[in-house]
Coordinates of C-alpha atoms in Angstrom, one line a residue:
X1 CA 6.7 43.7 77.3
X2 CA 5.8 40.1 76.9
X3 CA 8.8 38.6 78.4
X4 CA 8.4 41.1 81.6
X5 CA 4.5 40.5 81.4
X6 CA 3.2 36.5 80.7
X7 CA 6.2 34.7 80.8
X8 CA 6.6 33.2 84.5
X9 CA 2.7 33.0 84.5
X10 CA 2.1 31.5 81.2
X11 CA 4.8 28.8 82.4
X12 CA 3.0 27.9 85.2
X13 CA -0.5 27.6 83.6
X14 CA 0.7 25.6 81.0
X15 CA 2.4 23.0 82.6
X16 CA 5.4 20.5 82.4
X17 CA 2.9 18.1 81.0
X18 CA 1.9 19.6 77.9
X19 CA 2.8 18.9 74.4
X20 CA 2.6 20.9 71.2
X21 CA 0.3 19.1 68.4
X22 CA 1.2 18.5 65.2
X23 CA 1.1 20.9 61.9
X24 CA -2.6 19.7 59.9
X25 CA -0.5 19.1 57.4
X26 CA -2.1 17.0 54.0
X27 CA -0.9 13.6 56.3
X28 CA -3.1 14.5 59.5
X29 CA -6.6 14.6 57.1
X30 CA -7.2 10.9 57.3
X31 CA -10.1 10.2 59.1
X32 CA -10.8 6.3 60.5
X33 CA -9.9 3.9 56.9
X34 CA -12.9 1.9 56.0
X35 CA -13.2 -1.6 57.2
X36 CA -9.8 -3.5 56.0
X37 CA -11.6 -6.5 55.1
X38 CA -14.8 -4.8 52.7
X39 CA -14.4 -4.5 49.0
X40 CA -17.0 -2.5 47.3
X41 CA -18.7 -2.5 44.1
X42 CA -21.3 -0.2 41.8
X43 CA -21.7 1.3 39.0
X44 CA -20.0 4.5 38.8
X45 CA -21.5 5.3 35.0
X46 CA -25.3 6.7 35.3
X47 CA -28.4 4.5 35.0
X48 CA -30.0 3.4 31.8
X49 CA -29.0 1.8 28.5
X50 CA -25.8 4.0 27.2
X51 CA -22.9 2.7 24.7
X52 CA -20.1 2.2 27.6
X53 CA -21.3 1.5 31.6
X54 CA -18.3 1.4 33.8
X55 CA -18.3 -0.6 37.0
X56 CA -15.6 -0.4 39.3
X57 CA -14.5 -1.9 42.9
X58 CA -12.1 -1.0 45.8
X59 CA -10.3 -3.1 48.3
X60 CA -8.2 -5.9 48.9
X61 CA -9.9 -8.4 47.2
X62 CA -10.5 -6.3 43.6
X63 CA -7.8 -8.3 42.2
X64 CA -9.5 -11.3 43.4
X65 CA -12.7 -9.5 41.5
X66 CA -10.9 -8.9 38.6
X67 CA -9.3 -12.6 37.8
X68 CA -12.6 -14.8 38.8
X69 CA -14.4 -12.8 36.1
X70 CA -11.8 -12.1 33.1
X71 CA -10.4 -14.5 31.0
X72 CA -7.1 -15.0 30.8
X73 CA -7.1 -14.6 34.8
X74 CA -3.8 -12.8 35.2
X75 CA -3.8 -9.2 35.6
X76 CA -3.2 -6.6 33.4
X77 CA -0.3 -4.3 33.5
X78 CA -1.5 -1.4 36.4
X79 CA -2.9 1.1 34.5
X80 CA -3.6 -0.7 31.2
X81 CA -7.2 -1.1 29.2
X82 CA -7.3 -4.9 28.3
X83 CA -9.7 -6.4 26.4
X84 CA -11.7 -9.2 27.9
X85 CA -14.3 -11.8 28.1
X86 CA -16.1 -11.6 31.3
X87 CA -17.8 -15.0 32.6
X88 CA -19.7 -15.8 35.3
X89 CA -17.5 -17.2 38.2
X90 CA -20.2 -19.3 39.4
X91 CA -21.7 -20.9 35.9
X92 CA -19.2 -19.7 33.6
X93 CA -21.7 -18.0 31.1
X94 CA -19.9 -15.6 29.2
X95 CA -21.6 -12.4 30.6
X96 CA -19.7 -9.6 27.7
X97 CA -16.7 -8.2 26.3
X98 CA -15.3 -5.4 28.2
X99 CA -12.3 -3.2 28.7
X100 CA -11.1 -3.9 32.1
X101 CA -8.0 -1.8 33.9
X102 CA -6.2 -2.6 37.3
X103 CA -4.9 0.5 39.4
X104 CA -3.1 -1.0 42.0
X105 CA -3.3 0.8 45.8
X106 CA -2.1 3.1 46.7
X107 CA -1.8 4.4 43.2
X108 CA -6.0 4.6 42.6
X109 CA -8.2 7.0 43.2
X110 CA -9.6 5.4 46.4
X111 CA -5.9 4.7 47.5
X112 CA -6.5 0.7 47.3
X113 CA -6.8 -1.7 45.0
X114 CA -8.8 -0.9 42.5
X115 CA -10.5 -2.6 39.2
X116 CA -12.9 -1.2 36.7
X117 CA -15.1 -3.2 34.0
X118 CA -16.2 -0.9 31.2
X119 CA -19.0 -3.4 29.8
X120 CA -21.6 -2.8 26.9
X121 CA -24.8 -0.6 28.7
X122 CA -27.3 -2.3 28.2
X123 CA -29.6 -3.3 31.5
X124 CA -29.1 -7.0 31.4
X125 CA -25.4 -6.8 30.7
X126 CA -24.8 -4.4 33.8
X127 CA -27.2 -6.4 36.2
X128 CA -25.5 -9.6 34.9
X129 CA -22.0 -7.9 35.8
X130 CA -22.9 -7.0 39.4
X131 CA -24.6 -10.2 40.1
X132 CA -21.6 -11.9 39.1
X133 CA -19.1 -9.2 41.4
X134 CA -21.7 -10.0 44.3
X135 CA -20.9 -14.0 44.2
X136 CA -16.9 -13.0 44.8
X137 CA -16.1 -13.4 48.2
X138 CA -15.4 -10.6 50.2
X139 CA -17.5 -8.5 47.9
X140 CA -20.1 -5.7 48.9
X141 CA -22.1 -3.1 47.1
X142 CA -21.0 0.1 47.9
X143 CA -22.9 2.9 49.9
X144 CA -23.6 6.5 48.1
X145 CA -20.2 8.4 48.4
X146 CA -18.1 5.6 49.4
X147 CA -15.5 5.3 47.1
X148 CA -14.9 9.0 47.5
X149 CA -15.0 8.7 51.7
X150 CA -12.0 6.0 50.9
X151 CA -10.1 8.7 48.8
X152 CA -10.6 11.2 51.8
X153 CA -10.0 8.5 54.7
X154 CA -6.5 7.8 52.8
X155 CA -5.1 10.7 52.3
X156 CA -6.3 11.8 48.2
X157 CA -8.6 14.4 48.5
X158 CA -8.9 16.7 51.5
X159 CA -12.6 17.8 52.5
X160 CA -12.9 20.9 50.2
X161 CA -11.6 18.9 47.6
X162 CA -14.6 16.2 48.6
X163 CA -16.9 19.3 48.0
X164 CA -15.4 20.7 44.8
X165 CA -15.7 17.3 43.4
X166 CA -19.3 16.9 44.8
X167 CA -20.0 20.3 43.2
X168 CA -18.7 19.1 39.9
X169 CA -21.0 16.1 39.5
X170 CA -24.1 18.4 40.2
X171 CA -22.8 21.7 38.1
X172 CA -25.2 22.2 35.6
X173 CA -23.9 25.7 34.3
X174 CA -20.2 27.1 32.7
X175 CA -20.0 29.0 36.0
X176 CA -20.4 26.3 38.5
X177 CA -18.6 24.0 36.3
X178 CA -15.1 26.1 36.6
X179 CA -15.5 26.9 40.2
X180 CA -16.1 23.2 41.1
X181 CA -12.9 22.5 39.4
X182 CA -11.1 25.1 40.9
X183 CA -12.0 23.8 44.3
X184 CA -11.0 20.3 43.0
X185 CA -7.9 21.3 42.2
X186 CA -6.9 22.0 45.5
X187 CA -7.0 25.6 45.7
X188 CA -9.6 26.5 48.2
X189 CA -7.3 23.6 50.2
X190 CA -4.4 25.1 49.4
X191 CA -4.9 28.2 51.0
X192 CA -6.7 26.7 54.0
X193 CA -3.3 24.8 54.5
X194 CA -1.1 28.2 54.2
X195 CA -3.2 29.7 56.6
X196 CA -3.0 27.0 59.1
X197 CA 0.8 27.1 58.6
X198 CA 1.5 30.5 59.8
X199 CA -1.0 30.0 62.9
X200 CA 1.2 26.8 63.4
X201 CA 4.0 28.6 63.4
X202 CA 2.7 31.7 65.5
X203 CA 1.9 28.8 68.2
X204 CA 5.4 27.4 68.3
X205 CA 6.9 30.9 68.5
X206 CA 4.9 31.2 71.2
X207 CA 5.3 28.1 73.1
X208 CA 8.9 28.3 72.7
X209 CA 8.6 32.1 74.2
X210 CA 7.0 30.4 77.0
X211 CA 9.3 27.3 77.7
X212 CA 12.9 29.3 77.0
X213 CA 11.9 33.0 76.7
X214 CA 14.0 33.8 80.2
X215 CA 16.7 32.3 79.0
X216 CA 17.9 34.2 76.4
X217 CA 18.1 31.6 74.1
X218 CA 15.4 32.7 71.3
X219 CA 15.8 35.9 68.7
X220 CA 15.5 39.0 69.7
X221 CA 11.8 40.4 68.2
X222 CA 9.9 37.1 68.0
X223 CA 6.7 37.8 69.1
X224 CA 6.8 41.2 67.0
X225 CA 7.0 38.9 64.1
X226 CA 4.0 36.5 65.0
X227 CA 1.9 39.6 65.7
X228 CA 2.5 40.9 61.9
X229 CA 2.3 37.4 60.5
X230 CA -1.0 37.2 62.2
X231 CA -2.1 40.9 61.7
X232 CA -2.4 40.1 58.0
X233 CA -3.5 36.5 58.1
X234 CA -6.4 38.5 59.7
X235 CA -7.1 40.7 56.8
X236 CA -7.0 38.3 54.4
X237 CA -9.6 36.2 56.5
X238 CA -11.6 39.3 57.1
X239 CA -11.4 40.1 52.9
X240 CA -12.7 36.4 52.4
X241 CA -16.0 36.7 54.8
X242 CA -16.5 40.3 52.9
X243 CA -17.3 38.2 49.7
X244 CA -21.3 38.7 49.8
X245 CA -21.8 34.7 50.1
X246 CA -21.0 34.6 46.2
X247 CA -19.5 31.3 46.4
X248 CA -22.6 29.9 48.2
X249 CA -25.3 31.8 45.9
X250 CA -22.7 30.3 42.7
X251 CA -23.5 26.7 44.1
X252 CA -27.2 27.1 44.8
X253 CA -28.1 29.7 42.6
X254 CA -28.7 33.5 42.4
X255 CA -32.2 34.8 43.0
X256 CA -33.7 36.8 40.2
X257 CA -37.3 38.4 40.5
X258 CA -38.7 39.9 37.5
X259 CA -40.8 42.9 38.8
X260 CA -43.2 45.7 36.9
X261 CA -46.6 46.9 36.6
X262 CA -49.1 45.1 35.2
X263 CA -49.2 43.8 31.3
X264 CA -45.3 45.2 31.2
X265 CA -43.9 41.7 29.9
X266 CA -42.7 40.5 33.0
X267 CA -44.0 36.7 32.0
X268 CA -42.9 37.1 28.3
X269 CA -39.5 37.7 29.7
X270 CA -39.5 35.1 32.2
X271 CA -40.8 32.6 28.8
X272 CA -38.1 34.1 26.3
X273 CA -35.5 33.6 29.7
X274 CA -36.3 30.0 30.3
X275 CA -37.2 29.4 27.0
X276 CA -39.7 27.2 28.0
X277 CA -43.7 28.0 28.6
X278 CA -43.1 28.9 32.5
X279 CA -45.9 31.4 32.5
X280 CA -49.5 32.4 30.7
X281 CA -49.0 35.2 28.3
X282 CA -51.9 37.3 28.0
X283 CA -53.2 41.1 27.3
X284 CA -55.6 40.8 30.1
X285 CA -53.9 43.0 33.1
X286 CA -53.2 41.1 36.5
X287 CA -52.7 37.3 34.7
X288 CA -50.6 36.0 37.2
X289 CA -50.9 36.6 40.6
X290 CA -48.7 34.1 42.4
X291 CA -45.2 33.7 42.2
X292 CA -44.3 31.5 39.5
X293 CA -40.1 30.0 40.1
X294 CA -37.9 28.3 37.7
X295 CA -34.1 27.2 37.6
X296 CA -32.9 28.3 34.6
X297 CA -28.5 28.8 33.4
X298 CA -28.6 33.0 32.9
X299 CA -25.6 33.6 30.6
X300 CA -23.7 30.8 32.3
X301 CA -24.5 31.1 35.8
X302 CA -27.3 29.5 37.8
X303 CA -30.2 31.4 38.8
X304 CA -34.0 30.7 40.2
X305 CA -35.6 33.1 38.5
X306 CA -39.2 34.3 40.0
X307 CA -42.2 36.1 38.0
X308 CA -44.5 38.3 40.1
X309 CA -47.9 40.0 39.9
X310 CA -48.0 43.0 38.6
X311 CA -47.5 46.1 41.3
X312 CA -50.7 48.1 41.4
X313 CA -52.7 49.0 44.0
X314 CA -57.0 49.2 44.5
X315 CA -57.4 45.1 43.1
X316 CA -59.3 42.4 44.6
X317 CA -58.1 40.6 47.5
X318 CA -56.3 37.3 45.5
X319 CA -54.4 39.4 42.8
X320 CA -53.6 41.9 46.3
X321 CA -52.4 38.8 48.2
X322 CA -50.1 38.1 44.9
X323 CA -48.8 41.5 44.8
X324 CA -47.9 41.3 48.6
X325 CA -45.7 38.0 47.9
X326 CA -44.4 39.8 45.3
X327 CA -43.1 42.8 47.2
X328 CA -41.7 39.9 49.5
X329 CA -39.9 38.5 47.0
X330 CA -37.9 41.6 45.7
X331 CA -37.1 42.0 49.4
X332 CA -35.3 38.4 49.1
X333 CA -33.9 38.9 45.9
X334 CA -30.4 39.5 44.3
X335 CA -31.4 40.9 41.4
X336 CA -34.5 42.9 40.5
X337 CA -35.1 42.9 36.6
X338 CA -37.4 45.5 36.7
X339 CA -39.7 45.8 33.4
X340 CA -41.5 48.5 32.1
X341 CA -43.2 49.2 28.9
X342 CA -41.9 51.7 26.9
X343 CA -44.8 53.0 25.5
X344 CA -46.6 53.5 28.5
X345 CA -44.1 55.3 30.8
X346 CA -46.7 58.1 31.5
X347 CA -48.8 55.9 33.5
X348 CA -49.6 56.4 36.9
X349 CA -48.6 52.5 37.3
X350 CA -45.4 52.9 36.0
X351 CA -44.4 56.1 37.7
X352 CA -45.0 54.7 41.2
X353 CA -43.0 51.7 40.1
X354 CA -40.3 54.2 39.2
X355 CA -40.4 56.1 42.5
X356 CA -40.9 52.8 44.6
X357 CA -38.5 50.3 43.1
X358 CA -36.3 51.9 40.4
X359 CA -35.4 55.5 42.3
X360 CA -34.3 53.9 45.4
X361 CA -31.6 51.8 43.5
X362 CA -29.9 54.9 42.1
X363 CA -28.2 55.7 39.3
X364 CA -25.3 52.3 39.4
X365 CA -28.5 50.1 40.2
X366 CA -27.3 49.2 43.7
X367 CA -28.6 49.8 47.1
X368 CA -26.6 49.9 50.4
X369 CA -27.2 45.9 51.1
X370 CA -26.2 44.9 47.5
X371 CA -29.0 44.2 46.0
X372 CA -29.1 44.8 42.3
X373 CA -31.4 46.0 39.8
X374 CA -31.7 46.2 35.9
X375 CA -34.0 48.5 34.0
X376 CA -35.6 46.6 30.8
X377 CA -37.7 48.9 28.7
X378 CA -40.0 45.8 27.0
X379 CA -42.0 46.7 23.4
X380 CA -39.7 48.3 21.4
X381 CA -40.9 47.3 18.3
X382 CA -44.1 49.4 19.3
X383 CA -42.3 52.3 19.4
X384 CA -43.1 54.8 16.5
X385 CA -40.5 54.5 13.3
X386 CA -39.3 58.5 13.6
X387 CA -38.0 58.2 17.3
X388 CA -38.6 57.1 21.0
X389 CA -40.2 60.2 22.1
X390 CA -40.3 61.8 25.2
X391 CA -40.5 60.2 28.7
X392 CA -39.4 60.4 32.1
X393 CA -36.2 61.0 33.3
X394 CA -35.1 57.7 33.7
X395 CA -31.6 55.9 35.4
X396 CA -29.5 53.4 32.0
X397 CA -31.8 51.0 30.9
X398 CA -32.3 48.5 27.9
X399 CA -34.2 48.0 25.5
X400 CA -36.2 45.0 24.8
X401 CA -38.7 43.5 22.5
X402 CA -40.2 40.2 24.2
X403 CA -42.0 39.4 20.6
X404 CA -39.0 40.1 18.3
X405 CA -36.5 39.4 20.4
X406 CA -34.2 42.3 19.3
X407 CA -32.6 43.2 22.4
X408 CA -31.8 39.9 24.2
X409 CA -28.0 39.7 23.4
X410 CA -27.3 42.7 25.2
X411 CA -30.0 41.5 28.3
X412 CA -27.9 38.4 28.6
X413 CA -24.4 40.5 28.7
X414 CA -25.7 42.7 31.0
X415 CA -27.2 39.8 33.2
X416 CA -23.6 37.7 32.9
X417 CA -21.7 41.6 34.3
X418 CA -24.5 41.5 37.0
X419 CA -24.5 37.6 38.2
X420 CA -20.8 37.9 38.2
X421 CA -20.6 40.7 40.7
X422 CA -23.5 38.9 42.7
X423 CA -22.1 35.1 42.4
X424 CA -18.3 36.1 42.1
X425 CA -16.1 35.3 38.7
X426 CA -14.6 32.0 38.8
X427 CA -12.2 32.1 36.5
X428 CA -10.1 34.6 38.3
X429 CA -9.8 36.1 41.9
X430 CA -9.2 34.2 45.4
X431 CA -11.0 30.8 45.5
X432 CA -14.6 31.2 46.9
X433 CA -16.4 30.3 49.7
X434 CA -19.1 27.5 48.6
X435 CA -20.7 26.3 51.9
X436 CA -22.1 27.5 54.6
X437 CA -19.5 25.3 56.9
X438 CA -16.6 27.8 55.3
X439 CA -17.7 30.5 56.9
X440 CA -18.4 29.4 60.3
X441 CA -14.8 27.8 60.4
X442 CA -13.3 31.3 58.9
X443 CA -15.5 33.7 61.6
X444 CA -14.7 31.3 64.3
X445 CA -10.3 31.5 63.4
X446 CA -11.2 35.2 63.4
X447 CA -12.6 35.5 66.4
X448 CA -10.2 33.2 68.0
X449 CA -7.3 35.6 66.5
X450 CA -9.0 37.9 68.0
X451 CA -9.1 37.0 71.3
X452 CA -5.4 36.4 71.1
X453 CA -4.7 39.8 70.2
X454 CA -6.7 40.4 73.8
X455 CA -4.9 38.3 75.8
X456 CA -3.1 39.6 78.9
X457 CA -1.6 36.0 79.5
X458 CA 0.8 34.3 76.9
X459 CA -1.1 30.4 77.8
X460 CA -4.1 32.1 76.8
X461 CA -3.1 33.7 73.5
X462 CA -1.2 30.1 73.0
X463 CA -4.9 28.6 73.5
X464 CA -6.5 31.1 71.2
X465 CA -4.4 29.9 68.5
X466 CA -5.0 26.6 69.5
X467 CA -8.5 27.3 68.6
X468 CA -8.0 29.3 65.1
X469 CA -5.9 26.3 64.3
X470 CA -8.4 24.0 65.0
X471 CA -11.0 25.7 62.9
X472 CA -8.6 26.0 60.1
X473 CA -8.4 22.1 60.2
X474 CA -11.6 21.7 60.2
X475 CA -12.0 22.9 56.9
X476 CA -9.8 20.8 55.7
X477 CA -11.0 17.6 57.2
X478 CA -8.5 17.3 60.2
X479 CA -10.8 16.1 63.2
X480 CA -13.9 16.4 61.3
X481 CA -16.9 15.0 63.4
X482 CA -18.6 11.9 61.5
X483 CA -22.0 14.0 61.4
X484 CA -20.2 16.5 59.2
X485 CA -18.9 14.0 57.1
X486 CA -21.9 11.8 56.6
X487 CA -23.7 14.9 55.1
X488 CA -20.9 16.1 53.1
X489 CA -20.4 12.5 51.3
X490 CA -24.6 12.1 51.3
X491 CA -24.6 14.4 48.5
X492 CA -22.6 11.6 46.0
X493 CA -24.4 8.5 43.7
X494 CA -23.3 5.1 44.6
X495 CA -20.6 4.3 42.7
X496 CA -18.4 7.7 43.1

């Protein structure tokens, strides 16, 4: 059907003039190099006095860098800590004793020459150190990110490796940490890379169906073959954009809203939570009555976690206005921890909070967008010594004792099964998608896929993997527009 169909069309839309492009292979990432002619400089270790500080430079003239200011002025062996006595090139003041290492290009992390100092922290030695790098001819300090754009611009990291490494500077939980690392590793890359292979080689099976298809010269079922190969690579995009934004909420941080009636414990959770004095504790109904937000690591995962006013109705018009923003903010969140005190289930405040917020959740604690709640009875320890006594039938729940603290090792467990269905696990599963970039470049190859699959022409199926490919790339780094990049790398310290 294809041969009969597109092929003397197809040939004459696409031309004698055109020409396949390359596979985005791990040599077509490069983007422009960086000025031949600048080295750079900076501290890479963070500001303020600290045992070790380690400065480093990248470019042709770090060797230069590297003899004017040790003594003896050869070279180390590549890859070798020497120690040193560094001296100012200009006065020859002895400035420290340091460790200092050569990594010769292209076998740095940059790709060029490379030299690191690692000097004694304190503030005068460091300053003294980069005054000195400064006098070297052909010297620079480096912009935020730019020893990282070099390592992109030749060739040793791809884009998504850029971000994983980006991601790892700034993880400050056990979660972000191992995702960061996975995407540093390569693996969100990796994958990226497969998947531009088989559109790759979908194209080329169809531009050689176009150029020699009537001549009998090509296998017998082809096309067959790049419409299966492409039938799954569209599932397994499809599976990937089905992930909830977990990667993205893993970077930034899951929203948590603690939520009950009033004087239920909500801020004496959000307190023993944080462990830190986020919000006034008091027996006075209605204390806080704005939305009170902290960042706070939730059984290893990040998470902004949100106290609220206390749902009741009939108040006066500020602690109403603080119950509205606090209906608005269970609307906006991932997970409701909803709070009620046990020895007050009876209450007219707590049953509508049952029928309002709990009931609609349902038994699992889920509603149809995938929002998710947990039930936290708060007071235990005022409950009487021979038993719980009756309440209301009520979906699982825990119990919790704010003042005692019995209670909070199974909270936490329970939080760490619930943040890993919301943020995704990553120690194990498909990489995730991080950033907001990801899937625009995955729904746009989808779309392009499937417009080939519409295609009544074989030059315009051919163009529609042109453009999944390109997308595909783009995730990567292949033919990334400098505004992309300049945000991506804005996000480093000088010095990395």
């Amino acid at each position: 059907m294809w041969r009969r169909l597109w092929a003397p069309a197809a040939r004459a839309a696409r031309g004698p003039g055109s020409r396949r492009a390359p596979a985005p292979g791990r040599a077509g990432l490069r983007t422009a190099a960086p000025s031949s002619g600048a080295t750079i400089f900076a501290l890479s270790s963070g500001q303020g006095r600290c045992g070790v500080a380690v400065i480093r430079t990248s470019g042709p003239a770090s060797g230069l860098a590297l003899r004017s200011l040790a003594a003896p002025r050869a070279l180390p062996p590549a890859r070798s800590a020497r120690l040193r006595r560094l001296r100012d090139p200009r006065s020859g003041e002895p400035l420290d004793r340091a460790l200092v290492l050569w990594f010769p290009g292209p076998h740095s992390f940059t790709g060029e020459d490379c030299a690191e100092f690692h000097v004694h922290g304190g503030p005068a030695v460091v300053s003294g150190v980069l005054q000195a790098l400064g006098s070297v001819p052909g010297l620079r300090p480096a912009e935020a990110g730019e020893f990282t754009r070099r390592a992109f611009a030749h060739g040793k990291l791809s884009l998504t490796e850029v971000e994983g490494l980006a991601d790892l500077i700034h993880a400050e939980t056990e979660a972000q940490r191992r995702q960061a690392l996975r995407q540093l590793d390569g693996e969100l890359g990796e994958l990226c890379r497969r998947w531009a292979d088989t559109v790759t080689k979908a194209l080329a099976h169809v531009e050689a169906y176009i150029d020699f298809g009537e001549d009998d010269n090509l296998e017998e079922g082809v096309l067959e073959q790049v419409d299966s190969e492409l039938r799954a690579l569209e599932a397994a995009l499809g599976a990937h954009l089905q992930d909830a934004r977990r990667g993205q909420r893993l970077r930034s941080g899951a929203h948590v809203v603690v939520a009950g009636p009033p004087n239920a414990g909500k801020s004496s959770l959000v307190n023993l939570l944080s462990q830190k004095p986020v919000s006034i504790v008091s027996p006075e109904p209605g204390t806080t009555r704005d939305v009170l937000e902290t960042a706070v690591d939730l059984a290893g995962f990040p998470a902004l976690l949100s106290d609220t006013a206390g749902l009741r109705e009939g108040v006066g018009p500020v602690e109403q206005e603080g119950v509205r923003r606090a209906r608005e903010r269970l609307e906006e969140a991932d997970l409701i921890l909803a709070v009620l005190d046990i020895s007050d289930l009876a209450s007219p405040q707590s049953r509508d909070f049952l029928d309002s917020i709990i009931t609609p959740h349902g038994a699992q604690g889920l509603t149809g967008s995938g929002q998710r709640l947990l039930l936290v009875l708060n007071k235990s320890d005022l409950l009487p010594p021979e038993g719980q006594g009756s309440r209301p039938s009520l979906p699982p729940y825990l119990l919790l004792s704010c003042r005692t603290g019995e209670g909070l090792g199974c909270l936490l467990e329970a939080l760490k099964r619930e943040l890993a269905s919301v943020c995704g696990d990553p120690a194990r599963g498909p990489p995730l998608l991080t950033r907001a970039r990801h899937h625009y470049h995955l729904q746009g190859c989808l779309k392009a896929l499937g417009h080939y699959k519409q295609a009544g022409d074989l030059a315009l199926a051919a163009e529609a993997l042109r453009v999944a490919r390109k997308h595909l790339a783009h995730l990567t780094g292949a033919g990334g527009t400098e505004e992309i990049l300049d945000v991506i790398f804005r996000d480093f310290c000088v010095g990395k």
